Amino acid sequence: MSGWTVARLVARTKESDTARTLHLQVPGWPGHLAGQHIDVRLTADDGYQAVRSYSLSAPADGDQVAISVQPAPYGEVSPYLVEEFPEGADIEVRGPLGGWFVWRPDRTEPVLLVAGGSGVAPLVAMLRARLALPDGPAFRLVYSLRRPQERWFGDSLDALDGRSDVAVDYAYTREAAPGATRPVGRVRQEDLLIDGFTPAQRPLCFVCGPTAFVEHCADILVALGHRPDRVRTERFG
Amino acid sequence: MAALTPGFRARRRAPGDRLPPGQFTTEGFPVLSAGPTPVVGTDRWELTLTTETGDRRSWTWSRLMALPQDDLTTDLHCVTRWSKFDTRWGGVSLDVLLEGVDTHATYAWIESYGGYTTNLPLADLRDGKAWIAHTYDGRPLPAEHGGPARLLVPHLYLWKSAKWISGIQLRLTDQQGFWESLGYHDYGDPWREQRTWGD
Amino acid sequence: MPVQDGNALAGPLSEVFAVEVTSAWRLCPGCGTDSTVGALRVYTMGTAAVARCPHCGEIAFRLARHAETLWLDFGGGGALRIPVTG
Ligand SMILES: [Zn+2]
């Protein structure tokens, strides 16, 4: 699909105290791959336009897609989308976009996902695409976040309890969950050295988050011996 | 015609005596860059001024610091629509560097460590309108904001205030710099909203 | 907004290319690094962007959207290799 098309906000659901997932209906949506994003274009009544990119946080559901938005302090677009954009209203979108930071369901190697904060959105889309398969490669999500209350997609992640082939580890940087044994702090080498996902197993690694987080984690992965072209990154800037 | 987004407004304020049209004010100091931040130690820093006849003069860090210094407080206006009021700088006026330079040039072509370039009329570097700034808010200018030294031409959009400045070429004809050759304005006056070609 | 990846340019590039171009490969003429467009480093100023080699920083291309015009400058080269089916 190329060019802009009109989408409608059909629902807004809560991911955390501040973040929301927007469910958009896009007539004629062609489907998408996990990891792809859309561009969203907003037009004010004086003609001013703003364009932003948001990762799709779930596999396509017919002509419905989902983006998850953290309102930036003093932001121009994200607070509007979270707090003001009315249900039933229209917005222009373009996509699906991107073909590099994607996971295709025919891949067979293990997948290591490393998320920083709201960078979890495209990675959860990959995890959900894997869970939609009856059988598939091992997945591990390392999810770095400040504190447990800031976790997104809690229901989907809690549903993994008891599974070993698809699992999540949390790396809290400020305040840990009750009973967590890992000391709080930024992601360390031992957080990313995981049985089944070592360089010898040649996993595909996807890292998404703020620029400094992505560079820190990608450096660790390459230092561990992962081939740079198997460490795919998406920086929020 | 694009579909209106109900209730969406640009994050801008009514223009006023200090805020040019289309801008909003910020308390932060956003970092914009066309490439990786070059690491330039003051021990190997040098600024070269070249006239249209090829005459050159250059300043090492110690020579720059030995020149008369200005302190100034000014407003900044970025083409990405943020403005920042009352920024405090220290540096050397271009009037000092251009004193006694024999030139008939009309234009200046600015070069930076890291490869960035920009162009502007030479007149906009004269008469107390431009500085080689090395101090911000009382401290050495951080590398991400152009340290050790950047051009500061606050009456034009901030992309003219080249970070990591390394050279000034005086020219008889204009040549477009890095962003100017990608559609940004040759002059860049924020009060006339000269953002892109044709503005 | 210091640096992003080439992925971020998929939207604007879709205005000029008929294929998904962030999956295309580029061999850097500066340092020999082979990377996809999606893995380039992207620096932005407003609606303009510079895509650089992730290893040596050489410019791959520049892109800007001003009103009704999209600017695309491939400067010194580095051929794109675009995967096609069949
Ligand atoms: Zn290179």
Short mmCIF file of C-alpha atoms and ligand atoms in Angstrom, two decimals:
data_model
loop_
_atom_site.label_atom_id
_atom_site.label_comp_id
_atom_site.label_asym_id
_atom_site.label_seq_id
_atom_site.Cartn_x
_atom_site.Cartn_y
_atom_site.Cartn_z
CA MET A 1 0.00 0.00 0.00
CA SER A 2 1.47 3.37 -0.89
CA GLY A 3 0.17 6.82 -0.13
CA TRP A 4 -2.07 8.05 2.65
CA THR A 5 -5.35 6.45 3.57
CA VAL A 6 -7.94 7.36 6.16
CA ALA A 7 -8.17 5.22 9.30
CA ARG A 8 -10.68 5.42 12.12
CA LEU A 9 -10.05 5.11 15.85
CA VAL A 10 -12.31 2.28 17.04
CA ALA A 11 -10.97 1.81 20.56
CA ARG A 12 -8.31 3.01 22.98
CA THR A 13 -7.06 0.59 25.62
CA LYS A 14 -4.77 1.09 28.60
CA GLU A 15 -1.21 -0.27 28.64
CA SER A 16 0.03 1.57 31.74
CA ASP A 17 -0.98 4.59 33.82
CA THR A 18 0.05 6.83 30.95
CA ALA A 19 0.37 4.76 27.77
CA ARG A 20 -2.50 3.72 25.52
CA THR A 21 -2.96 1.36 22.60
CA LEU A 22 -4.96 2.83 19.73
CA HIS A 23 -6.96 0.36 17.65
CA LEU A 24 -7.40 1.72 14.15
CA GLN A 25 -9.64 0.44 11.41
CA VAL A 26 -7.98 0.82 8.01
CA PRO A 27 -10.26 -0.13 5.11
CA GLY A 28 -8.37 -2.28 2.59
CA TRP A 29 -5.48 -3.02 4.98
CA PRO A 30 -3.27 -5.57 3.16
CA GLY A 31 -1.90 -7.22 6.30
CA HIS A 32 1.60 -6.72 7.70
CA LEU A 33 4.67 -8.39 9.15
CA ALA A 34 5.58 -8.18 12.80
CA GLY A 35 8.03 -5.30 13.31
CA GLN A 36 6.59 -3.08 10.61
CA HIS A 37 5.36 0.43 11.38
CA ILE A 38 2.93 2.98 10.06
CA ASP A 39 3.29 6.70 9.55
CA VAL A 40 0.47 8.77 11.02
CA ARG A 41 -0.33 12.21 9.61
CA LEU A 42 -2.26 14.82 11.56
CA THR A 43 -3.67 17.95 9.97
CA ALA A 44 -4.70 21.02 11.98
CA ASP A 45 -7.46 23.33 10.77
CA ASP A 46 -4.85 25.90 9.69
CA GLY A 47 -3.26 23.32 7.37
CA TYR A 48 -0.27 22.53 9.61
CA GLN A 49 0.70 18.87 9.36
CA ALA A 50 2.74 16.59 11.56
CA VAL A 51 3.90 13.08 10.65
CA ARG A 52 5.03 10.48 13.18
CA SER A 53 5.99 6.81 12.94
CA TYR A 54 4.55 4.18 15.28
CA SER A 55 5.32 0.48 15.39
CA LEU A 56 2.40 -1.88 14.96
CA SER A 57 2.12 -3.68 18.28
CA ALA A 58 -0.04 -6.62 17.21
CA PRO A 59 -0.53 -8.82 14.17
CA ALA A 60 -3.24 -7.57 11.82
CA ASP A 61 -6.79 -8.44 12.79
CA GLY A 62 -8.63 -8.14 9.48
CA ASP A 63 -8.60 -4.44 8.72
CA GLN A 64 -7.75 -3.46 12.30
CA VAL A 65 -4.25 -2.53 13.44
CA ALA A 66 -2.87 -1.39 16.79
CA ILE A 67 -0.24 1.18 17.76
CA SER A 68 0.87 1.86 21.33
CA VAL A 69 1.75 5.38 22.36
CA GLN A 70 3.64 6.81 25.31
CA PRO A 71 2.79 10.52 25.70
CA ALA A 72 6.01 12.55 25.57
CA PRO A 73 6.15 15.50 27.99
CA TYR A 74 5.29 18.65 26.01
CA GLY A 75 5.01 16.52 22.86
CA GLU A 76 3.05 17.80 19.92
CA VAL A 77 1.49 14.54 18.72
CA SER A 78 1.72 11.79 21.35
CA PRO A 79 -0.25 13.55 24.15
CA TYR A 80 -2.92 14.41 21.60
CA LEU A 81 -3.22 10.79 20.45
CA VAL A 82 -3.36 9.49 24.03
CA GLU A 83 -5.65 12.08 25.58
CA GLU A 84 -7.62 13.98 22.96
CA PHE A 85 -8.01 12.19 19.62
CA PRO A 86 -11.69 11.14 19.81
CA GLU A 87 -12.93 7.61 19.27
CA GLY A 88 -14.73 7.42 15.94
CA ALA A 89 -12.57 10.18 14.45
CA ASP A 90 -10.41 9.79 11.37
CA ILE A 91 -6.66 10.08 10.94
CA GLU A 92 -4.42 9.52 7.94
CA VAL A 93 -2.03 6.59 7.92
CA ARG A 94 0.54 5.16 5.51
CA GLY A 95 1.83 1.62 5.61
CA PRO A 96 2.71 -1.08 6.39
CA LEU A 97 6.29 0.22 6.26
CA GLY A 98 9.74 -1.31 6.63
CA GLY A 99 11.17 -4.65 5.56
CA TRP A 100 14.37 -5.00 7.59
CA PHE A 101 13.29 -4.81 11.23
CA VAL A 102 10.70 -7.56 10.74
CA TRP A 103 10.23 -11.16 11.76
CA ARG A 104 8.82 -13.50 9.13
CA PRO A 105 6.94 -16.57 10.39
CA ASP A 106 8.87 -18.90 8.05
CA ARG A 107 12.15 -18.22 9.92
CA THR A 108 13.35 -21.18 11.95
CA GLU A 109 16.25 -19.85 14.08
CA PRO A 110 15.73 -18.77 17.70
CA VAL A 111 14.81 -15.14 18.26
CA LEU A 112 16.19 -12.90 21.02
CA LEU A 113 14.20 -9.71 21.57
CA VAL A 114 15.67 -6.86 23.64
CA ALA A 115 13.27 -4.06 24.53
CA GLY A 116 13.88 -0.75 26.27
CA GLY A 117 10.72 0.93 27.55
CA SER A 118 8.17 1.59 24.82
CA GLY A 119 10.55 -0.14 22.38
CA VAL A 120 8.71 -3.27 23.43
CA ALA A 121 5.89 -2.54 20.96
CA PRO A 122 7.30 -4.04 17.72
CA LEU A 123 8.95 -6.85 19.69
CA VAL A 124 5.66 -7.88 21.29
CA ALA A 125 4.18 -7.87 17.79
CA MET A 126 6.86 -10.44 16.86
CA LEU A 127 6.18 -12.45 19.99
CA ARG A 128 2.47 -12.45 19.26
CA ALA A 129 3.10 -13.51 15.67
CA ARG A 130 5.13 -16.44 17.02
CA LEU A 131 2.37 -17.37 19.49
CA ALA A 132 -0.11 -17.43 16.61
CA LEU A 133 1.81 -20.40 15.17
CA PRO A 134 1.10 -23.92 16.46
CA ASP A 135 4.82 -24.58 16.47
CA GLY A 136 7.88 -22.47 15.86
CA PRO A 137 11.30 -21.28 17.02
CA ALA A 138 12.20 -20.42 20.60
CA PHE A 139 11.63 -16.78 21.55
CA ARG A 140 13.03 -14.86 24.49
CA LEU A 141 12.15 -11.28 25.33
CA VAL A 142 14.46 -9.29 27.62
CA TYR A 143 12.35 -6.34 28.65
CA SER A 144 14.15 -3.44 30.31
CA LEU A 145 11.94 -0.95 32.11
CA ARG A 146 12.18 1.36 35.05
CA ARG A 147 9.59 -0.23 37.32
CA PRO A 148 6.88 -2.92 37.17
CA GLN A 149 3.98 -0.43 36.87
CA GLU A 150 5.37 0.80 33.56
CA ARG A 151 5.03 -2.59 31.90
CA TRP A 152 3.03 -2.74 28.66
CA PHE A 153 1.13 -5.76 27.29
CA GLY A 154 0.90 -7.30 30.77
CA ASP A 155 -1.86 -9.79 29.92
CA SER A 156 -0.03 -11.16 26.88
CA LEU A 157 3.22 -11.45 28.79
CA ASP A 158 1.64 -13.03 31.88
CA ALA A 159 0.06 -15.64 29.60
CA LEU A 160 3.57 -16.94 28.91
CA ASP A 161 3.95 -18.19 32.51
CA GLY A 162 4.90 -21.85 32.50
CA ARG A 163 6.14 -21.89 28.92
CA SER A 164 9.77 -22.52 28.18
CA ASP A 165 9.87 -22.05 24.39
CA VAL A 166 8.54 -18.49 24.53
CA ALA A 167 9.49 -16.54 27.65
CA VAL A 168 10.19 -13.11 29.03
CA ASP A 169 12.86 -11.83 31.44
CA TYR A 170 12.53 -8.43 33.08
CA ALA A 171 15.45 -6.10 33.66
CA TYR A 172 14.25 -3.35 35.97
CA THR A 173 16.46 -0.29 36.06
CA ARG A 174 15.06 1.65 39.04
CA GLU A 175 12.70 -0.51 41.09
CA ALA A 176 12.29 -4.28 40.85
CA ALA A 177 9.17 -6.38 41.14
CA PRO A 178 8.61 -8.08 44.52
CA GLY A 179 10.63 -11.28 44.66
CA ALA A 180 12.85 -10.42 41.71
CA THR A 181 16.41 -11.65 42.22
CA ARG A 182 18.17 -9.57 39.59
CA PRO A 183 19.63 -6.38 41.08
CA VAL A 184 18.16 -3.24 39.54
CA GLY A 185 20.27 -1.54 36.89
CA ARG A 186 20.75 -1.19 33.18
CA VAL A 187 21.05 -4.26 30.96
CA ARG A 188 24.31 -6.14 31.52
CA GLN A 189 26.14 -8.79 29.54
CA GLU A 190 24.79 -11.59 31.75
CA ASP A 191 21.21 -10.46 31.00
CA LEU A 192 21.80 -11.18 27.30
CA LEU A 193 23.83 -14.37 27.65
CA ILE A 194 20.95 -16.85 27.67
CA ASP A 195 20.99 -20.62 27.12
CA GLY A 196 19.55 -21.36 23.71
CA PHE A 197 20.27 -17.84 22.44
CA THR A 198 24.08 -17.76 22.47
CA PRO A 199 26.02 -16.81 19.32
CA ALA A 200 26.59 -20.54 18.67
CA GLN A 201 22.83 -21.00 18.18
CA ARG A 202 22.85 -18.13 15.67
CA PRO A 203 19.69 -16.43 16.90
CA LEU A 204 18.16 -13.44 15.19
CA CYS A 205 18.41 -10.51 17.61
CA PHE A 206 16.08 -7.52 17.54
CA VAL A 207 16.80 -4.52 19.75
CA CYS A 208 14.39 -1.60 20.06
CA GLY A 209 14.28 1.41 22.36
CA PRO A 210 15.85 4.80 22.95
CA THR A 211 19.07 5.42 21.03
CA ALA A 212 21.44 5.08 23.99
CA PHE A 213 19.75 1.84 25.12
CA VAL A 214 19.90 0.32 21.63
CA GLU A 215 23.57 1.17 21.19
CA HIS A 216 24.43 -0.19 24.64
CA CYS A 217 22.62 -3.51 24.04
CA ALA A 218 23.78 -3.93 20.44
CA ASP A 219 27.38 -3.38 21.59
CA ILE A 220 26.94 -6.12 24.23
CA LEU A 221 25.47 -8.55 21.69
CA VAL A 222 28.25 -7.96 19.17
CA ALA A 223 30.87 -8.26 21.95
CA LEU A 224 29.31 -11.60 22.93
CA GLY A 225 29.95 -12.78 19.36
CA HIS A 226 26.66 -12.25 17.55
CA ARG A 227 27.21 -11.30 13.92
CA PRO A 228 26.40 -7.60 13.41
CA ASP A 229 24.00 -8.36 10.55
CA ARG A 230 21.99 -10.61 12.87
CA VAL A 231 21.56 -7.82 15.41
CA ARG A 232 18.80 -5.66 13.99
CA THR A 233 18.07 -2.37 15.66
CA GLU A 234 15.37 0.23 15.81
CA ARG A 235 16.28 3.44 17.61
CA PHE A 236 13.56 5.78 18.70
CA GLY A 237 15.96 8.71 18.38
CA MET B 1 -6.84 17.89 0.49
CA ALA B 2 -5.83 16.08 3.63
CA ALA B 3 -8.45 15.04 6.17
CA LEU B 4 -8.60 17.29 9.22
CA THR B 5 -7.68 15.72 12.54
CA PRO B 6 -10.29 17.03 14.97
CA GLY B 7 -8.84 19.12 17.77
CA PHE B 8 -5.22 18.76 16.67
CA ARG B 9 -3.19 21.96 16.88
CA ALA B 10 0.41 22.81 16.22
CA ARG B 11 2.47 23.27 19.34
CA ARG B 12 3.08 26.93 18.62
CA ARG B 13 2.33 30.16 20.33
CA ALA B 14 1.12 33.42 18.97
CA PRO B 15 4.14 35.17 17.50
CA GLY B 16 5.27 38.21 19.46
CA ASP B 17 8.14 40.62 19.88
CA ARG B 18 10.49 37.77 20.65
CA LEU B 19 8.87 34.73 19.06
CA PRO B 20 9.05 34.53 15.26
CA PRO B 21 6.06 33.11 13.36
CA GLY B 22 5.57 29.33 13.44
CA GLN B 23 7.83 28.81 16.49
CA PHE B 24 7.26 27.51 20.00
CA THR B 25 9.48 28.08 23.02
CA THR B 26 11.42 25.36 24.78
CA GLU B 27 13.34 25.27 28.04
CA GLY B 28 15.49 22.39 26.82
CA PHE B 29 18.27 22.56 24.28
CA PRO B 30 17.48 19.99 21.57
CA VAL B 31 20.46 18.45 19.81
CA LEU B 32 20.26 18.40 16.03
CA SER B 33 23.05 17.07 13.90
CA ALA B 34 23.73 15.95 10.36
CA GLY B 35 26.16 13.27 11.48
CA PRO B 36 28.15 11.77 14.33
CA THR B 37 29.63 14.22 16.81
CA PRO B 38 33.28 14.80 15.85
CA VAL B 39 35.82 14.68 18.64
CA VAL B 40 38.10 17.69 18.27
CA GLY B 41 40.58 18.36 21.03
CA THR B 42 41.56 21.98 21.64
CA ASP B 43 45.20 20.88 21.17
CA ARG B 44 44.59 20.23 17.49
CA TRP B 45 41.73 22.66 16.91
CA GLU B 46 42.31 25.29 14.27
CA LEU B 47 40.15 27.84 12.50
CA THR B 48 41.19 29.05 9.06
CA LEU B 49 39.92 32.13 7.24
CA THR B 50 40.56 32.17 3.49
CA THR B 51 39.84 35.14 1.23
CA GLU B 52 38.80 35.04 -2.41
CA THR B 53 42.43 35.62 -3.42
CA GLY B 54 43.67 32.70 -1.34
CA ASP B 55 45.08 34.75 1.54
CA ARG B 56 44.82 32.71 4.71
CA ARG B 57 44.99 33.42 8.38
CA SER B 58 44.39 30.88 11.07
CA TRP B 59 43.93 30.66 14.81
CA THR B 60 44.91 27.92 17.17
CA TRP B 61 42.92 27.50 20.38
CA SER B 62 45.39 29.54 22.43
CA ARG B 63 45.43 32.35 19.86
CA LEU B 64 41.62 32.41 19.81
CA MET B 65 41.46 32.61 23.57
CA ALA B 66 44.02 35.45 23.59
CA LEU B 67 41.69 37.65 21.49
CA PRO B 68 39.14 40.05 23.01
CA GLN B 69 36.20 38.03 24.35
CA ASP B 70 32.48 38.85 24.35
CA ASP B 71 29.74 37.65 26.68
CA LEU B 72 26.25 37.76 25.22
CA THR B 73 22.71 36.65 25.95
CA THR B 74 20.53 35.92 22.94
CA ASP B 75 17.51 34.00 21.64
CA LEU B 76 17.90 30.99 19.33
CA HIS B 77 15.47 29.97 16.59
CA CYS B 78 15.64 26.52 14.98
CA VAL B 79 13.97 25.75 11.66
CA THR B 80 12.43 22.68 13.35
CA ARG B 81 10.23 25.27 15.13
CA TRP B 82 11.68 25.51 18.61
CA SER B 83 13.00 28.77 19.98
CA LYS B 84 15.03 29.14 23.15
CA PHE B 85 15.20 32.47 24.93
CA ASP B 86 18.05 34.03 26.91
CA THR B 87 20.88 31.65 26.07
CA ARG B 88 24.23 32.79 27.49
CA TRP B 89 27.37 32.51 25.39
CA GLY B 90 31.01 33.48 25.42
CA GLY B 91 33.16 33.84 22.34
CA VAL B 92 35.04 36.01 19.88
CA SER B 93 33.22 38.41 17.59
CA LEU B 94 33.72 37.84 13.88
CA ASP B 95 34.48 41.55 13.69
CA VAL B 96 37.71 40.78 15.53
CA LEU B 97 38.64 37.97 13.14
CA LEU B 98 37.73 39.99 10.05
CA GLU B 99 39.56 43.14 11.14
CA GLY B 100 42.08 44.20 8.52
CA VAL B 101 41.15 41.41 6.12
CA ASP B 102 41.38 42.70 2.56
CA THR B 103 38.39 41.33 0.66
CA HIS B 104 35.75 42.20 -1.89
CA ALA B 105 33.77 39.07 -1.08
CA THR B 106 30.00 39.14 -0.67
CA TYR B 107 29.50 35.60 0.65
CA ALA B 108 30.89 33.37 3.34
CA TRP B 109 31.16 29.60 3.09
CA ILE B 110 31.48 27.88 6.45
CA GLU B 111 33.16 24.49 6.93
CA SER B 112 33.11 22.25 9.98
CA TYR B 113 34.97 19.28 11.40
CA GLY B 114 32.90 16.28 10.32
CA GLY B 115 32.15 17.73 6.89
CA TYR B 116 29.19 20.02 7.54
CA THR B 117 28.96 23.24 5.50
CA THR B 118 26.67 26.25 5.31
CA ASN B 119 26.54 29.54 3.40
CA LEU B 120 25.50 33.06 4.28
CA PRO B 121 26.23 36.65 3.21
CA LEU B 122 29.48 38.02 4.61
CA ALA B 123 27.57 41.09 5.85
CA ASP B 124 25.75 38.83 8.32
CA LEU B 125 29.05 37.99 9.98
CA ARG B 126 29.90 41.67 10.56
CA ASP B 127 28.75 44.46 12.86
CA GLY B 128 28.34 42.48 16.08
CA LYS B 129 26.02 39.84 14.63
CA ALA B 130 28.24 36.73 14.71
CA TRP B 131 30.69 35.00 17.03
CA ILE B 132 32.97 32.00 17.32
CA ALA B 133 31.37 30.69 20.53
CA HIS B 134 33.28 28.41 22.90
CA THR B 135 31.38 28.91 26.16
CA TYR B 136 27.75 28.13 26.89
CA ASP B 137 26.04 29.02 30.16
CA GLY B 138 29.40 29.69 31.77
CA ARG B 139 30.97 26.36 30.82
CA PRO B 140 33.00 25.03 27.89
CA LEU B 141 30.62 24.37 24.99
CA PRO B 142 29.69 20.65 25.07
CA ALA B 143 30.61 18.64 21.97
CA GLU B 144 26.98 17.81 21.14
CA HIS B 145 26.26 21.53 20.91
CA GLY B 146 29.28 22.18 18.71
CA GLY B 147 32.24 22.31 21.07
CA PRO B 148 35.01 23.12 21.24
CA ALA B 149 33.76 26.03 19.12
CA ARG B 150 30.84 26.80 16.85
CA LEU B 151 29.70 29.69 14.74
CA LEU B 152 26.89 31.65 16.42
CA VAL B 153 24.72 33.78 14.12
CA PRO B 154 21.60 34.08 16.27
CA HIS B 155 19.61 36.35 13.93
CA LEU B 156 19.38 33.50 11.39
CA TYR B 157 17.92 29.98 11.80
CA LEU B 158 20.27 27.90 13.87
CA TRP B 159 21.50 25.61 11.06
CA LYS B 160 23.59 28.62 9.92
CA SER B 161 25.38 28.58 13.28
CA ALA B 162 27.64 25.74 12.20
CA LYS B 163 28.81 23.46 15.00
CA TRP B 164 32.49 22.38 15.14
CA ILE B 165 33.54 25.20 12.82
CA SER B 166 36.90 24.72 11.11
CA GLY B 167 36.95 27.24 8.29
CA ILE B 168 35.49 30.39 6.78
CA GLN B 169 35.96 31.00 3.06
CA LEU B 170 35.17 34.45 1.71
CA ARG B 171 33.74 34.27 -1.80
CA LEU B 172 32.59 36.46 -4.64
CA THR B 173 29.82 34.00 -5.57
CA ASP B 174 27.41 32.08 -3.38
CA GLN B 175 27.65 28.29 -3.06
CA GLN B 176 25.09 26.26 -1.19
CA GLY B 177 25.97 24.36 1.95
CA PHE B 178 24.81 21.04 3.35
CA TRP B 179 21.16 21.80 4.07
CA GLU B 180 20.83 24.62 1.55
CA SER B 181 21.53 22.13 -1.25
CA LEU B 182 18.71 19.98 0.10
CA GLY B 183 16.09 22.67 -0.20
CA TYR B 184 16.72 24.85 2.83
CA HIS B 185 16.88 28.61 2.40
CA ASP B 186 20.06 30.44 1.42
CA TYR B 187 19.46 33.19 3.99
CA GLY B 188 17.18 31.73 6.67
CA ASP B 189 15.62 34.74 8.42
CA PRO B 190 13.27 33.38 11.13
CA TRP B 191 11.22 36.59 11.18
CA ARG B 192 10.36 36.11 7.50
CA GLU B 193 10.01 32.33 7.91
CA GLN B 194 12.65 31.68 5.28
CA ARG B 195 12.76 27.94 5.87
CA THR B 196 13.02 26.49 2.38
CA TRP B 197 13.62 27.51 -1.24
CA GLY B 198 10.90 29.88 -2.34
CA ASP B 199 9.98 31.08 1.16
CA MET C 1 16.36 13.28 18.37
CA PRO C 2 20.00 12.38 17.81
CA VAL C 3 20.09 9.28 15.59
CA GLN C 4 17.69 6.72 14.20
CA ASP C 5 17.89 3.75 11.83
CA GLY C 6 17.14 3.61 8.14
CA ASN C 7 13.88 1.84 9.06
CA ALA C 8 12.55 5.27 10.03
CA LEU C 9 12.74 6.41 6.40
CA ALA C 10 10.50 3.64 5.03
CA GLY C 11 7.54 6.03 4.77
CA PRO C 12 9.17 8.88 2.84
CA LEU C 13 11.07 6.41 0.63
CA SER C 14 7.77 4.69 -0.22
CA GLU C 15 6.83 7.91 -1.97
CA VAL C 16 9.60 7.43 -4.55
CA PHE C 17 10.27 3.70 -4.77
CA ALA C 18 7.81 1.12 -6.02
CA VAL C 19 9.45 -1.54 -3.86
CA GLU C 20 10.17 -1.69 -0.13
CA VAL C 21 13.62 -0.13 -0.20
CA THR C 22 14.74 -0.41 3.44
CA SER C 23 15.46 -4.11 2.68
CA ALA C 24 17.83 -3.10 -0.12
CA TRP C 25 21.56 -3.56 0.43
CA ARG C 26 24.29 -0.95 0.04
CA LEU C 27 27.99 -1.69 -0.20
CA CYS C 28 29.75 1.32 1.30
CA PRO C 29 32.28 2.74 -1.17
CA GLY C 30 34.11 4.32 1.77
CA CYS C 31 34.79 1.33 4.00
CA GLY C 32 33.38 -1.77 2.32
CA THR C 33 30.66 -2.39 4.90
CA ASP C 34 27.59 -4.07 3.43
CA SER C 35 24.37 -3.07 5.16
CA THR C 36 20.73 -2.69 4.38
CA VAL C 37 19.14 0.71 4.03
CA GLY C 38 17.16 -0.17 7.16
CA ALA C 39 20.41 -0.50 9.10
CA LEU C 40 21.89 2.85 8.03
CA ARG C 41 22.24 5.61 10.66
CA VAL C 42 19.77 8.41 10.11
CA TYR C 43 20.19 11.99 11.33
CA THR C 44 17.23 14.30 10.91
CA MET C 45 16.55 18.00 10.86
CA GLY C 46 12.84 18.66 10.65
CA THR C 47 11.59 16.99 7.49
CA ALA C 48 15.09 16.37 6.14
CA ALA C 49 17.25 13.35 6.83
CA VAL C 50 20.79 12.13 6.16
CA ALA C 51 21.42 8.39 5.96
CA ARG C 52 24.99 7.31 6.71
CA CYS C 53 27.01 4.11 6.72
CA PRO C 54 26.67 2.53 10.17
CA HIS C 55 30.38 1.78 10.24
CA CYS C 56 32.27 4.77 8.79
CA GLY C 57 29.60 7.48 8.66
CA GLU C 58 29.92 8.17 4.94
CA ILE C 59 26.72 9.62 3.50
CA ALA C 60 24.57 7.10 1.62
CA PHE C 61 21.84 9.51 0.64
CA ARG C 62 19.94 12.56 1.77
CA LEU C 63 16.21 13.04 1.72
CA ALA C 64 13.96 16.02 2.43
CA ARG C 65 10.28 16.72 2.17
CA HIS C 66 9.48 20.37 1.53
CA ALA C 67 5.85 21.17 0.70
CA GLU C 68 5.05 19.26 -2.52
CA THR C 69 8.62 18.28 -3.32
CA LEU C 70 10.60 15.30 -2.16
CA TRP C 71 14.35 15.80 -2.41
CA LEU C 72 16.55 12.75 -2.81
CA ASP C 73 20.31 13.11 -3.22
CA PHE C 74 22.47 10.07 -3.77
CA GLY C 75 25.63 12.15 -4.04
CA GLY C 76 28.68 9.97 -4.40
CA GLY C 77 27.05 6.60 -4.82
CA GLY C 78 26.94 3.14 -3.34
CA ALA C 79 24.55 1.10 -5.44
CA LEU C 80 21.33 -0.19 -3.90
CA ARG C 81 20.68 -3.86 -4.34
CA ILE C 82 16.97 -4.49 -4.16
CA PRO C 83 15.70 -8.01 -3.53
CA VAL C 84 13.13 -9.07 -6.14
CA THR C 85 11.22 -12.31 -6.39
CA GLY C 86 11.87 -14.88 -9.14
ZN ZN D 1 31.23 2.87 5.35
#
